[in-house]
The first five atom37 places (N, CA, C, CB, O) and aatype in JSON, in Angstrom:
{
  "aatype": [20, 20, 20, 20, 20, 20, 20, 20, 20, 20, 20, 20, 20, 20, 20, 20, 20, 20, 20, 20, 20, 20, 20, 20, 20, 20, 20, 20, 20, 20, 20, 20, 20, 20, 20, 20, 20, 20, 20, 20, 20, 20, 20, 20, 20, 20, 20, 20, 20],
  "atom_mask": [
    [1, 1, 1, 1, 1],
    [1, 1, 1, 1, 1],
    [1, 1, 1, 1, 1],
    [1, 1, 1, 1, 1],
    [1, 1, 1, 1, 1],
    [1, 1, 1, 1, 1],
    [1, 1, 1, 1, 1],
    [1, 1, 1, 1, 1],
    [1, 1, 1, 1, 1],
    [1, 1, 1, 1, 1],
    [1, 1, 1, 1, 1],
    [1, 1, 1, 1, 1],
    [1, 1, 1, 1, 1],
    [1, 1, 1, 1, 1],
    [1, 1, 1, 1, 1],
    [1, 1, 1, 1, 1],
    [1, 1, 1, 1, 1],
    [1, 1, 1, 1, 1],
    [1, 1, 1, 1, 1],
    [1, 1, 1, 1, 1],
    [1, 1, 1, 1, 1],
    [1, 1, 1, 1, 1],
    [1, 1, 1, 1, 1],
    [1, 1, 1, 1, 1],
    [1, 1, 1, 1, 1],
    [1, 1, 1, 1, 1],
    [1, 1, 1, 1, 1],
    [1, 1, 1, 1, 1],
    [1, 1, 1, 1, 1],
    [1, 1, 1, 1, 1],
    [1, 1, 1, 1, 1],
    [1, 1, 1, 1, 1],
    [1, 1, 1, 1, 1],
    [1, 1, 1, 1, 1],
    [1, 1, 1, 1, 1],
    [1, 1, 1, 1, 1],
    [1, 1, 1, 1, 1],
    [1, 1, 1, 1, 1],
    [1, 1, 1, 1, 1],
    [1, 1, 1, 1, 1],
    [1, 1, 1, 1, 1],
    [1, 1, 1, 1, 1],
    [1, 1, 1, 1, 1],
    [1, 1, 1, 1, 1],
    [1, 1, 1, 1, 1],
    [1, 1, 1, 1, 1],
    [1, 1, 1, 1, 1],
    [1, 1, 1, 1, 1],
    [1, 1, 1, 1, 1]
  ],
  "atom_positions": [
    [[-8.45, 2.99, 5.44], [-8.41, 2.39, 4.13], [-7.17, 1.5, 4.03], [-8.42, 3.48, 3.04], [-6.04, 1.98, 4.17]],
    [[-7.37, 0.23, 3.78], [-6.26, -0.72, 3.67], [-5.59, -0.58, 2.3], [-6.76, -2.19, 3.89], [-6.25, -0.64, 1.26]],
    [[-4.28, -0.39, 2.32], [-3.52, -0.14, 1.11], [-3.68, -1.25, 0.08], [-2.05, 0.03, 1.44], [-3.99, -0.98, -1.08]],
    [[-3.49, -2.49, 0.48], [-3.5, -3.6, -0.46], [-4.9, -4.17, -0.72], [-2.62, -4.69, 0.04], [-5.14, -4.7, -1.8]],
    [[-5.82, -4.07, 0.24], [-7.08, -4.81, 0.15], [-8.3, -3.98, -0.24], [-7.35, -5.45, 1.43], [-9.34, -4.56, -0.58]],
    [[-8.21, -2.67, -0.2], [-9.34, -1.85, -0.61], [-9.21, -1.51, -2.1], [-9.42, -0.55, 0.24], [-8.11, -1.51, -2.65]],
    [[-10.33, -1.22, -2.72], [-10.34, -0.92, -4.15], [-9.9, 0.51, -4.4], [-11.73, -1.16, -4.74], [-10.49, 1.45, -3.88]],
    [[-8.86, 0.67, -5.21], [-8.33, 2.0, -5.56], [-8.56, 2.31, -7.03], [-6.83, 2.08, -5.23], [-8.92, 3.43, -7.39]],
    [[-8.36, 1.32, -7.88], [-8.39, 1.52, -9.33], [-9.45, 0.59, -9.91], [-6.99, 1.26, -9.98], [-9.34, -0.63, -9.8]],
    [[-10.48, 1.17, -10.53], [-11.53, 0.33, -11.1], [-12.17, -0.52, -10.03], [-10.96, -0.55, -12.21], [-12.6, -0.01, -9.0]],
    [[-12.23, -1.82, -10.27], [-12.85, -2.72, -9.29], [-11.87, -3.77, -8.78], [-14.07, -3.41, -9.91], [-12.27, -4.83, -8.3]],
    [[-10.56, -3.48, -8.89], [-9.55, -4.42, -8.42], [-8.72, -3.83, -7.3], [-8.64, -4.84, -9.58], [-8.49, -2.62, -7.25]],
    [[-8.29, -4.68, -6.4], [-7.41, -4.24, -5.32], [-5.97, -4.18, -5.83], [-7.52, -5.2, -4.09], [-5.63, -4.79, -6.84]],
    [[-5.14, -3.45, -5.12], [-3.72, -3.41, -5.48], [-3.08, -4.78, -5.29], [-2.97, -2.35, -4.63], [-2.13, -5.13, -6.01]],
    [[-3.58, -5.56, -4.34], [-3.06, -6.91, -4.12], [-3.23, -7.78, -5.37], [-3.75, -7.57, -2.92], [-2.37, -8.6, -5.68]],
    [[-4.35, -7.6, -6.08], [-4.58, -8.37, -7.3], [-3.83, -7.77, -8.49], [-6.07, -8.44, -7.61], [-3.28, -8.5, -9.31]],
    [[-3.82, -6.44, -8.57], [-3.13, -5.79, -9.69], [-1.62, -6.0, -9.65], [-3.44, -4.3, -9.69], [-0.98, -6.15, -10.69]],
    [[-1.07, -6.02, -8.45], [0.39, -6.15, -8.27], [0.68, -7.33, -7.34], [1.0, -4.83, -7.7], [1.27, -7.16, -6.27]],
    [[0.25, -8.5, -7.75], [0.29, -9.68, -6.88], [1.71, -10.05, -6.44], [-0.33, -10.86, -7.58], [1.9, -10.5, -5.31]],
    [[2.7, -9.88, -7.3], [4.08, -10.23, -6.91], [4.59, -9.28, -5.84], [5.01, -10.2, -8.13], [5.27, -9.72, -4.9]],
    [[4.29, -8.0, -5.96], [4.68, -7.05, -4.92], [3.96, -7.37, -3.62], [4.38, -5.6, -5.36], [4.57, -7.35, -2.54]],
    [[2.66, -7.66, -3.72], [1.88, -7.98, -2.52], [2.46, -9.2, -1.79], [0.42, -8.25, -2.91], [2.58, -9.18, -0.57]],
    [[2.82, -10.23, -2.52], [3.37, -11.43, -1.89], [4.66, -11.15, -1.15], [3.6, -12.51, -2.94], [4.95, -11.8, -0.15]],
    [[5.44, -10.18, -1.61], [6.71, -9.84, -0.96], [6.56, -8.82, 0.15], [7.67, -9.31, -1.98], [7.5, -8.61, 0.93]],
    [[5.42, -8.18, 0.25], [5.22, -7.14, 1.25], [5.18, -7.71, 2.66], [3.93, -6.37, 0.96], [4.59, -8.77, 2.9]],
    [[5.8, -7.0, 3.59], [5.72, -7.36, 5.01], [4.64, -6.54, 5.71], [7.08, -7.13, 5.7], [4.5, -6.6, 6.93]],
    [[3.86, -5.79, 4.93], [2.82, -4.91, 5.47], [1.48, -5.19, 4.79], [3.22, -3.43, 5.3], [0.81, -4.26, 4.35]],
    [[1.11, -6.43, 4.71], [-0.08, -6.83, 3.94], [-1.4, -6.28, 4.49], [-0.16, -8.31, 3.9], [-2.34, -6.09, 3.71]],
    [[-1.49, -6.02, 5.77], [-2.76, -5.57, 6.35], [-2.75, -4.1, 6.77], [-3.1, -6.43, 7.55], [-3.71, -3.63, 7.38]],
    [[-1.69, -3.39, 6.46], [-1.56, -2.01, 6.94], [-2.51, -1.04, 6.24], [-0.15, -1.55, 6.75], [-2.9, -1.23, 5.08]],
    [[-2.86, -0.01, 6.98], [-3.63, 1.09, 6.42], [-2.71, 1.97, 5.59], [-4.31, 1.92, 7.55], [-1.49, 1.98, 5.78]],
    [[-3.3, 2.69, 4.66], [-2.54, 3.6, 3.79], [-1.62, 4.51, 4.58], [-3.49, 4.43, 2.95], [-0.44, 4.64, 4.25]],
    [[-2.14, 5.15, 5.62], [-1.36, 6.13, 6.38], [-0.25, 5.5, 7.22], [-2.29, 6.91, 7.29], [0.61, 6.22, 7.74]],
    [[-0.24, 4.18, 7.36], [0.83, 3.5, 8.1], [2.04, 3.18, 7.21], [0.29, 2.22, 8.72], [3.07, 2.72, 7.7]],
    [[1.91, 3.43, 5.92], [2.95, 3.04, 4.97], [3.82, 4.21, 4.52], [2.33, 2.4, 3.77], [4.55, 4.09, 3.53]],
    [[3.74, 5.29, 5.22], [4.56, 6.44, 4.88], [4.29, 7.58, 5.82], [4.32, 6.88, 3.44], [3.55, 7.44, 6.8]],
    [[4.89, 8.73, 5.52], [4.68, 9.91, 6.36], [4.98, 11.16, 5.55], [5.57, 9.85, 7.63], [5.64, 11.12, 4.51]],
    [[4.47, 12.27, 6.06], [4.73, 13.56, 5.44], [6.05, 14.1, 5.95], [3.58, 14.56, 5.71], [6.3, 14.12, 7.16]],
    [[6.89, 14.54, 5.05], [8.11, 15.25, 5.4], [8.0, 16.59, 4.68], [9.43, 14.44, 4.98], [8.2, 16.69, 3.47]],
    [[7.68, 17.61, 5.45], [7.36, 18.89, 4.83], [6.1, 18.75, 4.01], [8.54, 19.4, 3.95], [5.06, 18.35, 4.53]],
    [[6.18, 19.05, 2.73], [5.02, 18.94, 1.83], [5.07, 17.68, 0.98], [4.95, 20.16, 0.93], [4.24, 17.5, 0.09]],
    [[6.03, 16.8, 1.24], [6.21, 15.6, 0.44], [5.8, 14.34, 1.2], [7.66, 15.48, -0.01], [6.12, 14.2, 2.38]],
    [[5.1, 13.45, 0.53], [4.76, 12.14, 1.09], [5.92, 11.19, 0.81], [3.42, 11.59, 0.49], [6.35, 11.06, -0.34]],
    [[6.43, 10.53, 1.84], [7.52, 9.56, 1.7], [7.02, 8.18, 2.06], [8.73, 9.96, 2.6], [6.6, 7.93, 3.19]],
    [[7.05, 7.29, 1.09], [6.66, 5.9, 1.32], [7.69, 5.2, 2.18], [6.47, 5.16, -0.01], [8.88, 5.49, 2.09]],
    [[7.22, 4.27, 3.01], [8.1, 3.45, 3.84], [7.62, 2.0, 3.73], [8.1, 3.94, 5.34], [7.17, 1.4, 4.71]],
    [[7.73, 1.46, 2.52], [7.28, 0.1, 2.27], [8.36, -0.89, 2.69], [6.93, -0.09, 0.77], [9.55, -0.65, 2.47]],
    [[7.95, -1.98, 3.29], [8.87, -3.02, 3.77], [8.69, -4.28, 2.92], [8.62, -3.34, 5.29], [7.57, -4.76, 2.72]],
    [[9.8, -4.8, 2.43], [9.77, -5.99, 1.57], [10.48, -7.14, 2.22], [10.4, -5.7, 0.21], [10.56, -8.23, 1.65]]
  ]
}
């Protein structure tokens, strides 16, 4: 599942909902699981701008 390009909320992608963040992202084509990792029981985001 692509973080920015797949539909998560309603019928819009995160790229459209948060277009300014998307434009600054260095991870535009990454899958959800490539943008973070589990540390113990917590999910830690690793977004690159």
